[in-house]
CSV table of C-alpha atoms in Angstrom, one decimal:
chain,number,residue,atom,x,y,z
V,1,UNK,CA,49.3,16.8,-20.8
V,2,UNK,CA,51.4,14.6,-23.1
V,3,UNK,CA,54.5,15.8,-25.0
V,4,UNK,CA,52.5,16.0,-28.3
V,5,UNK,CA,49.8,18.2,-26.6
V,6,UNK,CA,52.5,20.6,-25.4
V,7,UNK,CA,54.0,20.9,-28.9
V,8,UNK,CA,50.5,21.6,-30.4
V,9,UNK,CA,49.8,24.3,-27.7
V,10,UNK,CA,53.2,25.9,-28.5
V,11,UNK,CA,52.5,26.0,-32.2
V,12,UNK,CA,49.1,27.5,-31.7
V,13,UNK,CA,50.6,30.3,-29.6
V,14,UNK,CA,53.3,31.1,-32.1
V,15,UNK,CA,51.0,30.9,-35.1
V,16,UNK,CA,50.5,34.3,-36.9
V,17,UNK,CA,47.5,34.8,-39.3
V,18,UNK,CA,48.3,36.6,-42.7
V,19,UNK,CA,46.9,40.0,-43.5
V,20,UNK,CA,44.6,38.5,-46.2
V,21,UNK,CA,42.8,36.5,-43.4
V,22,UNK,CA,41.9,39.7,-41.4
V,23,UNK,CA,40.7,41.5,-44.6
V,24,UNK,CA,38.3,38.6,-45.4
V,25,UNK,CA,36.9,38.6,-41.9
V,26,UNK,CA,36.3,42.4,-42.0
V,27,UNK,CA,34.4,42.0,-45.3
V,28,UNK,CA,32.2,39.3,-44.0
V,29,UNK,CA,31.2,41.3,-40.9
V,30,UNK,CA,30.3,44.3,-43.0
V,31,UNK,CA,28.1,42.2,-45.3
V,32,UNK,CA,26.2,40.7,-42.3
V,33,UNK,CA,25.6,44.3,-41.0
V,34,UNK,CA,24.1,45.4,-44.3
V,35,UNK,CA,21.7,42.4,-44.6
V,36,UNK,CA,20.5,42.6,-41.0
V,37,UNK,CA,16.9,44.0,-40.6
V,38,UNK,CA,15.8,44.7,-37.0
V,39,UNK,CA,12.6,43.1,-35.8
V,40,UNK,CA,9.6,45.4,-35.7
V,41,UNK,CA,8.8,46.9,-32.3
V,42,UNK,CA,5.5,45.4,-30.9
V,43,UNK,CA,2.7,47.9,-31.2
V,44,UNK,CA,1.0,49.1,-27.9
V,45,UNK,CA,-2.3,47.6,-29.0
V,46,UNK,CA,-0.8,44.1,-29.0
V,47,UNK,CA,0.7,44.6,-25.5
V,48,UNK,CA,-2.7,45.7,-24.3
V,49,UNK,CA,-4.4,42.6,-25.7
V,50,UNK,CA,-1.9,40.5,-23.8
V,51,UNK,CA,-2.8,42.2,-20.5
V,52,UNK,CA,-6.5,41.6,-21.2
V,53,UNK,CA,-5.9,37.9,-21.8
V,54,UNK,CA,-3.9,37.5,-18.6
V,55,UNK,CA,-6.7,39.3,-16.6
V,56,UNK,CA,-9.3,37.0,-18.1
V,57,UNK,CA,-7.4,33.8,-17.1
V,58,UNK,CA,-7.0,35.2,-13.5
V,59,UNK,CA,-10.8,35.8,-13.2
V,60,UNK,CA,-11.6,32.4,-14.6
V,61,UNK,CA,-9.3,30.8,-12.0
V,62,UNK,CA,-11.0,32.6,-9.2
V,63,UNK,CA,-14.4,31.4,-10.3
V,64,UNK,CA,-13.2,27.8,-10.7
V,65,UNK,CA,-11.7,27.8,-7.2
V,66,UNK,CA,-15.0,28.7,-5.7
V,67,UNK,CA,-16.2,25.1,-6.4
V,68,UNK,CA,-13.0,23.4,-5.2
V,69,UNK,CA,-14.3,22.4,-1.8
V,70,UNK,CA,-17.5,20.8,-3.1
V,71,UNK,CA,-15.5,18.9,-5.8
V,72,UNK,CA,-13.0,17.7,-3.3
V,73,UNK,CA,-15.7,16.4,-1.0
V,74,UNK,CA,-17.4,14.5,-3.8
V,75,UNK,CA,-14.1,12.9,-4.8
V,76,UNK,CA,-13.4,11.8,-1.2
V,77,UNK,CA,-16.8,10.2,-1.0
V,78,UNK,CA,-16.2,8.3,-4.2
V,79,UNK,CA,-13.0,6.8,-2.8
V,80,UNK,CA,-14.7,6.0,0.4
V,81,UNK,CA,-17.4,4.0,-1.4
V,82,UNK,CA,-14.7,2.3,-3.5
V,83,UNK,CA,-13.0,1.0,-0.4
V,84,UNK,CA,-16.3,-0.2,1.0
V,85,UNK,CA,-16.8,-2.0,-2.3
V,86,UNK,CA,-13.5,-3.8,-1.8
V,87,UNK,CA,-14.9,-5.2,1.5
V,88,UNK,CA,-18.2,-6.1,-0.2
V,89,UNK,CA,-20.4,-3.8,1.7
V,90,UNK,CA,-22.1,-0.4,1.6
V,91,UNK,CA,-21.8,2.5,3.9
V,92,UNK,CA,-24.7,1.4,6.1
V,93,UNK,CA,-23.1,-2.1,6.6
V,94,UNK,CA,-19.8,-0.4,7.5
V,95,UNK,CA,-21.6,1.4,10.4
V,96,UNK,CA,-23.0,-2.0,11.6
V,97,UNK,CA,-19.7,-3.8,11.5
V,98,UNK,CA,-17.7,-0.9,12.9
V,99,UNK,CA,-15.4,-0.8,10.0
V,100,UNK,CA,-14.5,2.7,9.0
V,101,UNK,CA,-11.8,4.3,6.8
V,102,UNK,CA,-9.5,7.2,7.3
V,103,UNK,CA,-8.5,9.6,4.6
V,104,UNK,CA,-4.8,9.9,4.2
V,105,UNK,CA,-2.6,12.3,2.2
V,106,UNK,CA,0.9,11.2,1.1
V,107,UNK,CA,2.6,11.4,-2.3
V,108,UNK,CA,5.7,9.6,-3.5
V,109,UNK,CA,8.3,10.5,-6.1
V,110,UNK,CA,7.0,11.3,-9.6
V,111,UNK,CA,8.4,8.5,-11.7
V,112,UNK,CA,5.6,6.3,-10.3
V,113,UNK,CA,3.2,8.6,-8.5
V,114,UNK,CA,1.6,7.0,-5.4
V,115,UNK,CA,-1.1,8.6,-3.3
V,116,UNK,CA,-2.2,7.0,-0.1
V,117,UNK,CA,-5.9,7.5,-0.1
V,118,UNK,CA,-7.4,5.5,2.8
V,119,UNK,CA,-6.4,3.2,5.6
V,120,UNK,CA,-8.6,0.7,7.5
V,121,UNK,CA,-6.9,-0.9,10.5
V,122,UNK,CA,-7.4,-2.5,13.9
V,123,UNK,CA,-5.0,-4.1,16.3
V,124,UNK,CA,-3.9,-6.9,13.9
V,125,UNK,CA,-5.0,-5.9,10.4
V,126,UNK,CA,-4.1,-3.1,8.1
V,127,UNK,CA,-5.6,-2.4,4.7
V,128,UNK,CA,-4.2,0.5,2.7
V,129,UNK,CA,-5.6,1.8,-0.6
V,130,UNK,CA,-3.1,3.5,-2.8
V,131,UNK,CA,-3.8,5.3,-6.1
V,132,UNK,CA,-0.9,4.7,-8.4
V,133,UNK,CA,-0.2,6.7,-11.6
V,134,UNK,CA,2.3,5.2,-14.0
V,135,UNK,CA,3.9,7.0,-17.0
V,136,UNK,CA,1.9,7.1,-20.3
V,137,UNK,CA,2.3,3.8,-22.1
V,138,UNK,CA,2.0,1.6,-19.0
V,139,UNK,CA,-1.3,-0.2,-18.7
V,140,UNK,CA,-2.4,-1.7,-15.4
V,141,UNK,CA,-3.7,-5.2,-15.9
V,142,UNK,CA,-4.7,-8.1,-13.7
V,143,UNK,CA,-1.7,-9.9,-12.2
V,144,UNK,CA,0.4,-6.8,-11.9
V,145,UNK,CA,1.9,-6.3,-8.4
V,146,UNK,CA,5.2,-5.4,-6.8
V,147,UNK,CA,8.2,-7.6,-6.4
V,148,UNK,CA,8.6,-6.5,-2.7
V,149,UNK,CA,6.2,-4.7,-0.5
V,150,UNK,CA,5.2,-4.4,3.2
V,151,UNK,CA,5.0,-2.2,6.2
V,152,UNK,CA,7.5,-1.0,8.7
V,153,UNK,CA,7.4,1.2,11.8
V,154,UNK,CA,8.7,4.8,11.5
V,155,UNK,CA,8.6,7.4,8.8
V,156,UNK,CA,11.1,5.7,6.4
V,157,UNK,CA,11.7,2.3,5.0
V,158,UNK,CA,13.8,0.4,7.5
V,159,UNK,CA,14.6,-3.4,7.3
V,160,UNK,CA,15.1,-3.5,11.1
V,161,UNK,CA,11.5,-2.3,11.8
V,162,UNK,CA,9.6,-4.5,9.4
V,163,UNK,CA,6.1,-5.5,10.5
V,164,UNK,CA,5.6,-9.3,9.9
V,165,UNK,CA,2.5,-10.8,8.3
V,166,UNK,CA,2.1,-8.9,5.0
V,167,UNK,CA,-0.5,-10.7,3.0
V,168,UNK,CA,-1.1,-9.3,-0.5
V,169,UNK,CA,-0.7,-6.3,-2.8
V,170,UNK,CA,-3.6,-6.5,-5.2
V,171,UNK,CA,-4.7,-4.4,-8.2
V,172,UNK,CA,-8.3,-3.6,-7.2
V,173,UNK,CA,-9.4,-1.3,-9.9
V,174,UNK,CA,-8.2,0.5,-13.0
V,175,UNK,CA,-9.7,4.0,-13.4
V,176,UNK,CA,-12.1,4.4,-16.4
V,177,UNK,CA,-10.4,6.0,-19.4
V,178,UNK,CA,-7.0,6.0,-17.7
V,179,UNK,CA,-5.2,2.6,-18.1
V,180,UNK,CA,-2.1,4.0,-16.4
V,181,UNK,CA,-4.0,4.9,-13.2
V,182,UNK,CA,-5.0,2.1,-10.8
V,183,UNK,CA,-6.0,1.5,-7.2
V,184,UNK,CA,-4.0,-1.1,-5.3
V,185,UNK,CA,-4.8,-2.5,-1.9
V,186,UNK,CA,-2.0,-3.8,0.3
V,187,UNK,CA,-3.0,-5.8,3.4
V,188,UNK,CA,-1.3,-7.2,6.4
V,189,UNK,CA,-2.4,-9.6,9.2
V,190,UNK,CA,0.1,-9.4,12.0
V,191,UNK,CA,0.6,-10.6,15.5
V,192,UNK,CA,2.8,-7.6,16.2
V,193,UNK,CA,0.4,-4.9,17.2
V,194,UNK,CA,1.1,-1.4,16.0
V,195,UNK,CA,0.2,1.1,18.7
V,196,UNK,CA,-2.0,4.0,17.9
V,197,UNK,CA,-0.2,7.3,17.3
V,198,UNK,CA,2.9,5.5,16.0
V,199,UNK,CA,4.3,6.3,12.5
V,200,UNK,CA,3.9,3.6,9.9
V,201,UNK,CA,5.5,3.4,6.4
V,202,UNK,CA,4.1,1.3,3.6
V,203,UNK,CA,6.8,0.5,0.9
V,204,UNK,CA,7.0,-1.0,-2.6
V,205,UNK,CA,9.8,-2.1,-4.8
V,206,UNK,CA,9.8,-2.8,-8.6
V,207,UNK,CA,6.4,-2.9,-10.4
V,208,UNK,CA,6.2,-6.3,-12.2
V,209,UNK,CA,3.9,-8.5,-14.2
V,210,UNK,CA,3.7,-12.3,-14.0
V,211,UNK,CA,4.8,-12.5,-10.3
V,212,UNK,CA,4.5,-16.3,-10.3
V,213,UNK,CA,6.6,-16.9,-13.4
V,214,UNK,CA,10.2,-17.9,-13.3
V,215,UNK,CA,11.3,-14.5,-14.6
V,216,UNK,CA,8.7,-11.9,-13.9
V,217,UNK,CA,8.8,-8.9,-16.2
V,218,UNK,CA,10.0,-5.7,-14.4
V,219,UNK,CA,8.0,-2.8,-15.7
V,220,UNK,CA,9.3,0.0,-13.6
V,221,UNK,CA,12.3,-0.2,-11.2
V,222,UNK,CA,12.4,1.8,-8.0
V,223,UNK,CA,11.5,1.9,-4.3
V,224,UNK,CA,8.6,4.0,-3.1
V,225,UNK,CA,7.3,4.6,0.4
V,226,UNK,CA,4.4,6.5,2.0
V,227,UNK,CA,4.0,7.3,5.7
V,228,UNK,CA,1.0,7.7,7.9
V,229,UNK,CA,0.0,7.7,11.6
V,230,UNK,CA,-1.6,4.5,13.1
V,231,UNK,CA,-5.2,5.2,14.0
V,232,UNK,CA,-7.6,2.3,14.6
V,233,UNK,CA,-10.6,2.8,12.3
V,234,UNK,CA,-12.3,-0.3,13.6
V,235,UNK,CA,-13.7,0.0,17.2
V,236,UNK,CA,-15.6,-3.2,17.6
V,237,UNK,CA,-14.2,-6.5,18.8
V,238,UNK,CA,-15.1,-9.5,21.0
V,239,UNK,CA,-12.5,-11.0,23.3
V,240,UNK,CA,-13.0,-14.3,25.2
V,241,UNK,CA,-10.5,-15.2,27.9
V,242,UNK,CA,-9.9,-19.0,28.1
V,243,UNK,CA,-10.2,-21.3,31.1
V,244,UNK,CA,-8.6,-24.6,32.1
V,245,UNK,CA,-11.5,-26.6,30.8
V,246,UNK,CA,-11.5,-25.0,27.3
V,247,UNK,CA,-9.4,-27.7,25.5
V,248,UNK,CA,-9.5,-28.9,21.9
V,249,UNK,CA,-7.9,-31.8,20.1
V,250,UNK,CA,-4.4,-30.9,18.9
V,251,UNK,CA,-1.5,-32.9,17.4
V,252,UNK,CA,-2.5,-36.2,19.1
V,253,UNK,CA,-3.2,-34.6,22.4
V,254,UNK,CA,-5.0,-31.4,23.6
V,255,UNK,CA,-4.3,-27.7,23.6
V,256,UNK,CA,-5.9,-25.1,26.0
V,257,UNK,CA,-7.5,-22.0,24.7
V,258,UNK,CA,-6.1,-18.9,26.4
V,259,UNK,CA,-7.7,-16.1,24.4
V,260,UNK,CA,-9.9,-15.6,21.3
V,261,UNK,CA,-10.3,-12.2,19.8
V,262,UNK,CA,-12.8,-11.7,17.0
V,263,UNK,CA,-12.8,-8.5,14.8
V,264,UNK,CA,-14.7,-7.6,11.7
V,265,UNK,CA,-11.5,-8.0,9.7
V,266,UNK,CA,-10.0,-11.1,11.4
V,267,UNK,CA,-9.5,-13.5,14.2
V,268,UNK,CA,-6.7,-14.2,16.7
V,269,UNK,CA,-6.4,-17.4,18.8
V,270,UNK,CA,-3.8,-17.9,21.5
V,271,UNK,CA,-3.4,-21.5,22.8
V,272,UNK,CA,-1.3,-23.3,25.4
V,273,UNK,CA,0.4,-26.1,23.5
V,274,UNK,CA,2.9,-27.2,26.1
V,275,UNK,CA,1.8,-30.8,25.9
V,276,UNK,CA,3.2,-31.1,22.4
V,277,UNK,CA,6.9,-31.6,22.1
V,278,UNK,CA,9.0,-29.1,20.1
V,279,UNK,CA,9.9,-31.5,17.2
V,280,UNK,CA,6.2,-32.2,16.6
V,281,UNK,CA,5.4,-28.5,16.6
V,282,UNK,CA,8.2,-27.7,14.1
V,283,UNK,CA,7.7,-30.7,11.7
V,284,UNK,CA,3.9,-31.5,11.8
V,285,UNK,CA,1.0,-29.8,10.2
V,286,UNK,CA,-0.8,-28.5,13.3
V,287,UNK,CA,-3.6,-26.7,11.5
V,288,UNK,CA,-7.2,-27.4,12.5
V,289,UNK,CA,-10.7,-26.4,11.4
V,290,UNK,CA,-12.1,-23.1,12.8
V,291,UNK,CA,-15.8,-22.4,12.2
V,292,UNK,CA,-18.1,-19.5,13.1
V,293,UNK,CA,-21.7,-20.3,14.1
V,294,UNK,CA,-24.0,-17.5,13.0
V,295,UNK,CA,-27.3,-16.4,14.5
V,296,UNK,CA,-29.3,-17.5,11.5
V,297,UNK,CA,-28.1,-21.1,12.0
V,298,UNK,CA,-25.5,-21.2,9.3
V,299,UNK,CA,-21.8,-21.9,9.7
V,300,UNK,CA,-18.8,-20.2,8.1
V,301,UNK,CA,-15.5,-22.2,7.7
V,302,UNK,CA,-12.9,-19.7,8.8
V,303,UNK,CA,-9.8,-21.8,8.2
V,304,UNK,CA,-9.2,-25.5,7.5
V,305,UNK,CA,-6.3,-27.8,6.4
V,306,UNK,CA,-8.7,-29.6,4.1
V,307,UNK,CA,-8.1,-28.4,0.5
V,308,UNK,CA,-11.8,-28.9,-0.5
V,309,UNK,CA,-13.0,-26.4,2.1
V,310,UNK,CA,-13.7,-22.9,1.0
V,311,UNK,CA,-12.2,-20.8,3.7
V,312,UNK,CA,-13.2,-17.3,4.9
V,313,UNK,CA,-9.7,-16.2,5.5
V,314,UNK,CA,-7.5,-14.8,2.8
V,315,UNK,CA,-4.4,-16.0,4.8
V,316,UNK,CA,-3.1,-16.5,8.3
V,317,UNK,CA,0.0,-17.0,10.3
V,318,UNK,CA,0.9,-19.4,13.1
V,319,UNK,CA,3.8,-18.8,15.5
V,320,UNK,CA,5.1,-20.2,18.8
V,321,UNK,CA,6.6,-18.5,21.8
V,322,UNK,CA,7.6,-19.3,25.4
V,323,UNK,CA,6.4,-17.5,28.5
V,324,UNK,CA,6.9,-18.5,32.2
V,325,UNK,CA,8.0,-22.0,31.2
V,326,UNK,CA,4.9,-22.6,29.0
V,327,UNK,CA,4.7,-22.9,25.2
V,328,UNK,CA,2.0,-20.9,23.4
V,329,UNK,CA,0.8,-20.9,19.8
V,330,UNK,CA,-0.6,-17.7,18.2
V,331,UNK,CA,-2.9,-18.0,15.2
V,332,UNK,CA,-3.8,-14.8,13.3
V,333,UNK,CA,-6.2,-15.0,10.4
V,334,UNK,CA,-7.4,-12.2,8.1
V,335,UNK,CA,-10.8,-12.3,6.5
V,336,UNK,CA,-11.5,-12.0,2.8
V,337,UNK,CA,-14.2,-9.4,3.6
V,338,UNK,CA,-15.5,-7.6,6.7
V,339,UNK,CA,-18.1,-9.4,8.9
V,340,UNK,CA,-20.7,-8.2,11.3
V,341,UNK,CA,-19.5,-9.8,14.5
V,342,UNK,CA,-22.8,-9.2,16.3
V,343,UNK,CA,-24.2,-11.9,14.1
V,344,UNK,CA,-21.6,-14.5,15.3
V,345,UNK,CA,-23.1,-16.8,18.0
V,346,UNK,CA,-20.0,-18.7,18.7
V,347,UNK,CA,-16.7,-20.2,17.4
V,348,UNK,CA,-15.7,-23.8,17.0
V,349,UNK,CA,-12.0,-24.4,17.6
V,350,UNK,CA,-11.5,-27.9,16.2
V,351,UNK,CA,-14.0,-29.9,18.3
V,352,UNK,CA,-14.6,-27.4,21.1
V,353,UNK,CA,-17.4,-24.8,20.9
V,354,UNK,CA,-16.8,-21.3,22.4
V,355,UNK,CA,-20.0,-19.2,22.8
V,356,UNK,CA,-19.6,-15.5,22.4
V,357,UNK,CA,-21.6,-13.9,25.2
V,358,UNK,CA,-20.0,-10.4,25.4
V,359,UNK,CA,-20.9,-9.0,22.0
V,360,UNK,CA,-23.4,-6.2,21.5
């Protein structure tokens, strides 16, 4: 307290109000008492009416709850069909391809409400559908996404356990009549397999519009995360083990196929590229054409370095690693839509054809 403050405090303590001040206060209090009229006591009949109203609301609630299970079941079926629509197939086609979805329940903090609805995953691909409710006044539109998003292992967002290979976070649908409620699909194609039974967290940071502009507009700031348990919902795959004679043209020499794994959601290729020097691997475009030959005689271009080719993958990753003195390249591609792998006759890796004999 300053010296001035102490002086004021001392003056207030020693100040004595004159008798005329007390007389005026007493008069004012007496006047207020004379003008005061007590509120009428509520009659018993009004109280009884309130009891009847409360009872009516309780009975109505019980009747409504009797239909809750059927309503919830129909809602889940609607979401299931919505996710199948995302893959461009109906429920019957999902049974053929082996692609299924698993219902999930997880809710984030209320400033941007997120509900994890469904997850489709296999050993290398994850699709998660999230229902997001924004505050009133925010309208979900094409091009909206998050500034940062992805998956990590564990029940919380952790930079040290990030899963590589995140592909996209796409606004799939805006709910009819509710512009602030949208369905987003976040996808990942990874060469780091997440074991079944492990906890996985999907996370998002800052809702933005115009993600490819120099300065995207931040609509809502924050970090949100939802956790679930890894459970493979896709049970079908075809795996071909390579042999020494399975070679294809690669970077001016040849590479040897060690393994091909085909799933309804993507494809993985592991090749021995030890004949290629490190500088070439790191500085040269080593991509090549991958095609699927179908039973009906048609061909599908899975991936290609040629810009004019319309590729079946939405994205892919290529990485190298060393093992027992050999250098291997691992290609992981994620399909734009699910495919019936029983209709794939074989796969062309550059100029080498690999027949698929072990499919059902």
